[in-house]
Short mmCIF file of C-alpha atoms in Angstrom, two decimals:
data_model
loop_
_atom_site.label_atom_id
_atom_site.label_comp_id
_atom_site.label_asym_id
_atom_site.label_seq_id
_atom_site.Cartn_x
_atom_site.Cartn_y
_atom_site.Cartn_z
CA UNK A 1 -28.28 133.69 -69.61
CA UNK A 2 -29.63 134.95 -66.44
CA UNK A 3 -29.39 133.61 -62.74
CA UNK A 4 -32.45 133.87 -60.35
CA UNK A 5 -33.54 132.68 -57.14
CA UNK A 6 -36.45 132.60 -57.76
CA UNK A 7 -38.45 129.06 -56.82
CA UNK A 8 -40.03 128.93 -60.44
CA UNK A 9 -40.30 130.74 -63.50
CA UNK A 10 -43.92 132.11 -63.08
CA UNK A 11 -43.35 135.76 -62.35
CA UNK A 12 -40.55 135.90 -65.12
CA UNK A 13 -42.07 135.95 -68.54
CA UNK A 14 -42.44 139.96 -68.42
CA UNK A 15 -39.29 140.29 -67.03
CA UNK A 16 -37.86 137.95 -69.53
CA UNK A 17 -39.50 140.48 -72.59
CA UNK A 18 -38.63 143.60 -70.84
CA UNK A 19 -34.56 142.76 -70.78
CA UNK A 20 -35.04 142.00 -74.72
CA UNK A 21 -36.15 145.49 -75.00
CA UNK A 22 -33.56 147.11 -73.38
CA UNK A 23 -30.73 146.19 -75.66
CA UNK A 24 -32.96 146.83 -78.81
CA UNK A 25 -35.01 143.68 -79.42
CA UNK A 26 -38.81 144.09 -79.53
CA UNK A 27 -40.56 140.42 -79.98
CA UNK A 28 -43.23 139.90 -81.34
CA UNK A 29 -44.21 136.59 -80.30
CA UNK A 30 -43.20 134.82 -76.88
CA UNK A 31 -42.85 131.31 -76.51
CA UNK A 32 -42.25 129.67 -73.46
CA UNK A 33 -42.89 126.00 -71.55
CA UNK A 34 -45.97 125.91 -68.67
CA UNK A 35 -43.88 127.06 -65.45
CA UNK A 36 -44.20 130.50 -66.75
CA UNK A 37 -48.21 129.88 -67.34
CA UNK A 38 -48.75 133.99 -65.46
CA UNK A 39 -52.09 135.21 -66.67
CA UNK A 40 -51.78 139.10 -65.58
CA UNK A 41 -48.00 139.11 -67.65
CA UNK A 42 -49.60 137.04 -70.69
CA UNK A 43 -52.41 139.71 -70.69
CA UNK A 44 -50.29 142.17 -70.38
CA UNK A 45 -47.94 141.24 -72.79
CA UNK A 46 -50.95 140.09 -75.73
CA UNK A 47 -51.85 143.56 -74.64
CA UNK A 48 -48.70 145.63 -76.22
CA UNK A 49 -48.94 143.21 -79.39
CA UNK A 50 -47.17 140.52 -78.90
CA UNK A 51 -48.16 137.16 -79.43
CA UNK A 52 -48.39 134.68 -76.57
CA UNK A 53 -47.65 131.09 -76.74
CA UNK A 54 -47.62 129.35 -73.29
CA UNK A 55 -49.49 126.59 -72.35
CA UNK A 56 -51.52 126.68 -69.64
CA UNK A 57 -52.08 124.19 -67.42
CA UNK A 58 -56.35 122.62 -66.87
CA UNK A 59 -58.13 122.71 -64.01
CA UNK A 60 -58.51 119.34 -62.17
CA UNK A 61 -62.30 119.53 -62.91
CA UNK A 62 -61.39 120.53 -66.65
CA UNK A 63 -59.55 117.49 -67.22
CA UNK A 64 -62.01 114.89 -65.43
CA UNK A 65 -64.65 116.71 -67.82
CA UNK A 66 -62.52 116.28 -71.16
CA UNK A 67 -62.02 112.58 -70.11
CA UNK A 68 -65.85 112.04 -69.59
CA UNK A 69 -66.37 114.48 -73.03
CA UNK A 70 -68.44 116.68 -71.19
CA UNK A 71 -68.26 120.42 -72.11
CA UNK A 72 -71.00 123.17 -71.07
CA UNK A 73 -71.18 125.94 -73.15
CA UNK A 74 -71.89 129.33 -72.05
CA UNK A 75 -75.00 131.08 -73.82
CA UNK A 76 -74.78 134.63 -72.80
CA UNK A 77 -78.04 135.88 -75.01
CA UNK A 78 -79.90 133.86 -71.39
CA UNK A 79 -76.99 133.96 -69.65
CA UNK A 80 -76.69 130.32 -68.75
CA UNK A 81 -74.75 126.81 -69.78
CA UNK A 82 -76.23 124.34 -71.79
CA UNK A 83 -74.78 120.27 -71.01
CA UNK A 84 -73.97 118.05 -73.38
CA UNK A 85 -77.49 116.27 -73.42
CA UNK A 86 -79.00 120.39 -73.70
CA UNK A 87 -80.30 120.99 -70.03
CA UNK A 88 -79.39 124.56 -68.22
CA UNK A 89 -77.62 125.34 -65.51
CA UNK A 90 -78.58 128.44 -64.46
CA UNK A 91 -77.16 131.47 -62.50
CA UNK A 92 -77.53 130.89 -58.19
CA UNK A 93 -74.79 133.01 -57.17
CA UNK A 94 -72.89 136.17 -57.86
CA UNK A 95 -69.61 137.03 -56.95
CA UNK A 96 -68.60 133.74 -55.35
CA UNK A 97 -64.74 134.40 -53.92
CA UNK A 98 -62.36 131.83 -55.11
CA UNK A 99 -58.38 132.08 -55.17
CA UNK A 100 -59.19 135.93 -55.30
CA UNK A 101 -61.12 136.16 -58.47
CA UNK A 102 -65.15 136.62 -58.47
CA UNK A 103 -67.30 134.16 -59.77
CA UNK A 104 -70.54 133.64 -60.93
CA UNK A 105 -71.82 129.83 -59.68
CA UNK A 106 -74.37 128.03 -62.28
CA UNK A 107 -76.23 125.23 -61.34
CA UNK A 108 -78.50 122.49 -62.99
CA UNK A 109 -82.03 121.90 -61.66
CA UNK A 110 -82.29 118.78 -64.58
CA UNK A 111 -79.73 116.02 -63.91
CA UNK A 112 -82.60 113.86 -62.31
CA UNK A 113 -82.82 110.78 -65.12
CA UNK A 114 -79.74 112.30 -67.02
CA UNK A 115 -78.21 109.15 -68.77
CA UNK A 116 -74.73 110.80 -68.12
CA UNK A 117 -75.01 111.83 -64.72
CA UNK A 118 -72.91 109.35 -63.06
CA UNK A 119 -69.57 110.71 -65.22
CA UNK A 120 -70.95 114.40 -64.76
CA UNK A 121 -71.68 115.15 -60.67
CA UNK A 122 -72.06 113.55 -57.37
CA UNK A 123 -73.89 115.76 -56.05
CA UNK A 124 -77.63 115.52 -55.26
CA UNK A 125 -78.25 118.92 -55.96
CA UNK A 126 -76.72 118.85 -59.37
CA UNK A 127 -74.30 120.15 -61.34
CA UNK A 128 -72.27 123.09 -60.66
CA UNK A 129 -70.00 125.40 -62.85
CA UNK A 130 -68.20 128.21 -61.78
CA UNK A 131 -68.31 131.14 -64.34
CA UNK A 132 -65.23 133.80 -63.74
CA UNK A 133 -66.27 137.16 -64.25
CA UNK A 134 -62.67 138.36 -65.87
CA UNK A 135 -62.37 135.26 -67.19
CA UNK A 136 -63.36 135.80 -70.42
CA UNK A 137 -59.57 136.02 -72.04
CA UNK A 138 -58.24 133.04 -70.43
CA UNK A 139 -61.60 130.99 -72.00
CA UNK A 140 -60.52 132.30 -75.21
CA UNK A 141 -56.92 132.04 -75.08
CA UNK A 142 -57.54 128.40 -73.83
CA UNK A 143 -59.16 127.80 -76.57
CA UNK A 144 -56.99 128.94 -78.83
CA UNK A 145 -54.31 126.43 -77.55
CA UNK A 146 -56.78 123.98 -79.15
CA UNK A 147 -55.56 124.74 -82.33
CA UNK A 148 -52.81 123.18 -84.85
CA UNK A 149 -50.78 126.73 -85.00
CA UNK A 150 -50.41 127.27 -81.52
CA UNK A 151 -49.45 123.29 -80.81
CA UNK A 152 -47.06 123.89 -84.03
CA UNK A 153 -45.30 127.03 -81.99
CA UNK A 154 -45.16 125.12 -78.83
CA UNK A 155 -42.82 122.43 -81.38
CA UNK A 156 -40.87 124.91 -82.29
CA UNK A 157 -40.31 126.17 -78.87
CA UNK A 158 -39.00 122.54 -78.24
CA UNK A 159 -36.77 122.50 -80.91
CA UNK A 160 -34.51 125.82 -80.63
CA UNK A 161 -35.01 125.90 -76.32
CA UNK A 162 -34.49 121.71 -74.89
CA UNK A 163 -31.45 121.54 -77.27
CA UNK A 164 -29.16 123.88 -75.41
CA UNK A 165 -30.43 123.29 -72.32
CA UNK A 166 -30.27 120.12 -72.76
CA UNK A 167 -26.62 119.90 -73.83
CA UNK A 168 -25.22 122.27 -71.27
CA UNK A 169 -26.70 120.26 -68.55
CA UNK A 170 -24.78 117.69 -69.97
CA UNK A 171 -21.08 119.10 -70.32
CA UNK A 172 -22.06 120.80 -66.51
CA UNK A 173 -21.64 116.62 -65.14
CA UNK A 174 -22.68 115.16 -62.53
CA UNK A 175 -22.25 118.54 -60.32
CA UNK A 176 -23.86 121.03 -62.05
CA UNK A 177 -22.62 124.01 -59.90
CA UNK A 178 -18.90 124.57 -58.25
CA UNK A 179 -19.64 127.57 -56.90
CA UNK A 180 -21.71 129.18 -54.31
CA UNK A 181 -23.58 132.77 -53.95
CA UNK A 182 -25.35 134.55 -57.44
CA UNK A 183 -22.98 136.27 -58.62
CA UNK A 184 -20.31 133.51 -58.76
CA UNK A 185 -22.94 131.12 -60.07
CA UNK A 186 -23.85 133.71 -62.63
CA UNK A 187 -20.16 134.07 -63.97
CA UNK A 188 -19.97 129.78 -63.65
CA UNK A 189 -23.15 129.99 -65.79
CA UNK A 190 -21.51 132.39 -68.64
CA UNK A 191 -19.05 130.53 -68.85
CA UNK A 192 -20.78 127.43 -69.98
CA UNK A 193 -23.14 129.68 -72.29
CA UNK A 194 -20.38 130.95 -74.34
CA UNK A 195 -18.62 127.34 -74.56
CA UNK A 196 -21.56 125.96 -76.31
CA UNK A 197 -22.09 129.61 -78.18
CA UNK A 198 -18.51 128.64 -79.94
CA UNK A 199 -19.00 125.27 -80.43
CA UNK A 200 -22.14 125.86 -82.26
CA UNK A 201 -20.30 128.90 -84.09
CA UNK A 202 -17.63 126.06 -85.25
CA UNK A 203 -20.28 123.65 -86.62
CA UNK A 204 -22.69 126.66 -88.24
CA UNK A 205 -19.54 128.12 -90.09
CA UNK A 206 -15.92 127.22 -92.47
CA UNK A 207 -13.88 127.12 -89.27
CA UNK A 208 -11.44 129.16 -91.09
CA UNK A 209 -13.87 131.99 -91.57
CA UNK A 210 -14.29 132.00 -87.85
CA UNK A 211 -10.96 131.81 -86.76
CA UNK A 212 -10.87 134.84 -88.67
CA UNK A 213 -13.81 136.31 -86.64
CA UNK A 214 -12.31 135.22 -83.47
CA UNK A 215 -9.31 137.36 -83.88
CA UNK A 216 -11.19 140.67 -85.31
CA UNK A 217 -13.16 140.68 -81.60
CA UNK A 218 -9.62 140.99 -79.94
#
């Protein structure tokens, strides 16, 4: 159990791996909720061997698409997208600045009589998608959150993470924290951690054979 002050858990899945490691623990697979959804760590991570599973979050324009089933798929032989009813959208603009990252913009010259236009684009000019020129290992990674094995990890996640969270939440009561300043909270917090560490010790073992235990740590 670790104490931060940190606003949100994006910049700590690294960290997170990288404190295993130092008392002798090397994962091989990671598994963690959205709010730590950090491309460059997941990258970076995937990139010393070890297995990623985070979900991460759709565009707003990704999930208005999958609602209308539109997808555009990227033919790099002509270096293009083909629509779902198989017109182009072709390459306008390089290195389009957005959020940082370069894009390439592709637009369609076609919608003009398209029967699906009206769910697709507003725009009179046509459609536009936005190609990122890195991009190509979030596109693949997002695609493998499509399927069964990584929603089956994301489950499992669920099942050995919400639990005792969940619980020691609950025993913390209406008041979750007495105490003020990091390091205080910190010790407040181990406290609680190893109260539900023995209680789970009681119910996983013969609570004689852990008595037993108990006393050999003195």
């Amino acid at each position: 159990m670790d104490v931060t002050d940190h606003p949100n858990d994006f910049d700590d899945l690294q960290p997170n791996v990288s404190s295993l490691k130092e008392v002798g623990i090397e994962p091989s697979e990671v598994l963690a909720d959205a709010g730590y959804a950090n491309e460059e760590q997941g990258r970076a991570l995937e990139g010393q061997g070890i297995s990623v599973y985070v979900p991460f979050p759709e565009s707003g324009q990704e999930r208005k698409d999958g609602k209308a089933g539109l997808h555009f798929a990227y033919d790099e032989a002509h270096d293009r997208f083909v629509c779902p009813e198989g017109r182009h959208l072709v390459p306008v603009q390089r290195d389009c600045l957005k959020r940082g990252k370069k894009y390439d913009k592709y637009q369609c010259g076609q919608c003009e009589g398209c029967p699906r236009r009206d769910a697709c684009t507003s725009s009179r000019k046509g459609r536009i998608v936005y190609r990122r020129q890195d991009g190509q290992w979030l596109a693949d990674y997002k695609a493998r959150m499509k399927s069964k094995p990584f929603k089956e990890k994301l489950g499992e996640r669920k099942k050995y993470v919400e639990h005792p969270f969940g619980t020691i939440k609950y025993r913390m009561g209406q008041i979750p924290l007495l105490l003020r300043g990091r390091e205080k909270v910190q010790a407040e917090i181990d406290l609680h951690a190893t109260c539900y560490n023995l209680k789970r010790l009681l119910h996983a073992d013969n609570r004689r054979n852990f008595l037993s235990k108990v006393l050999c740590w003195g």
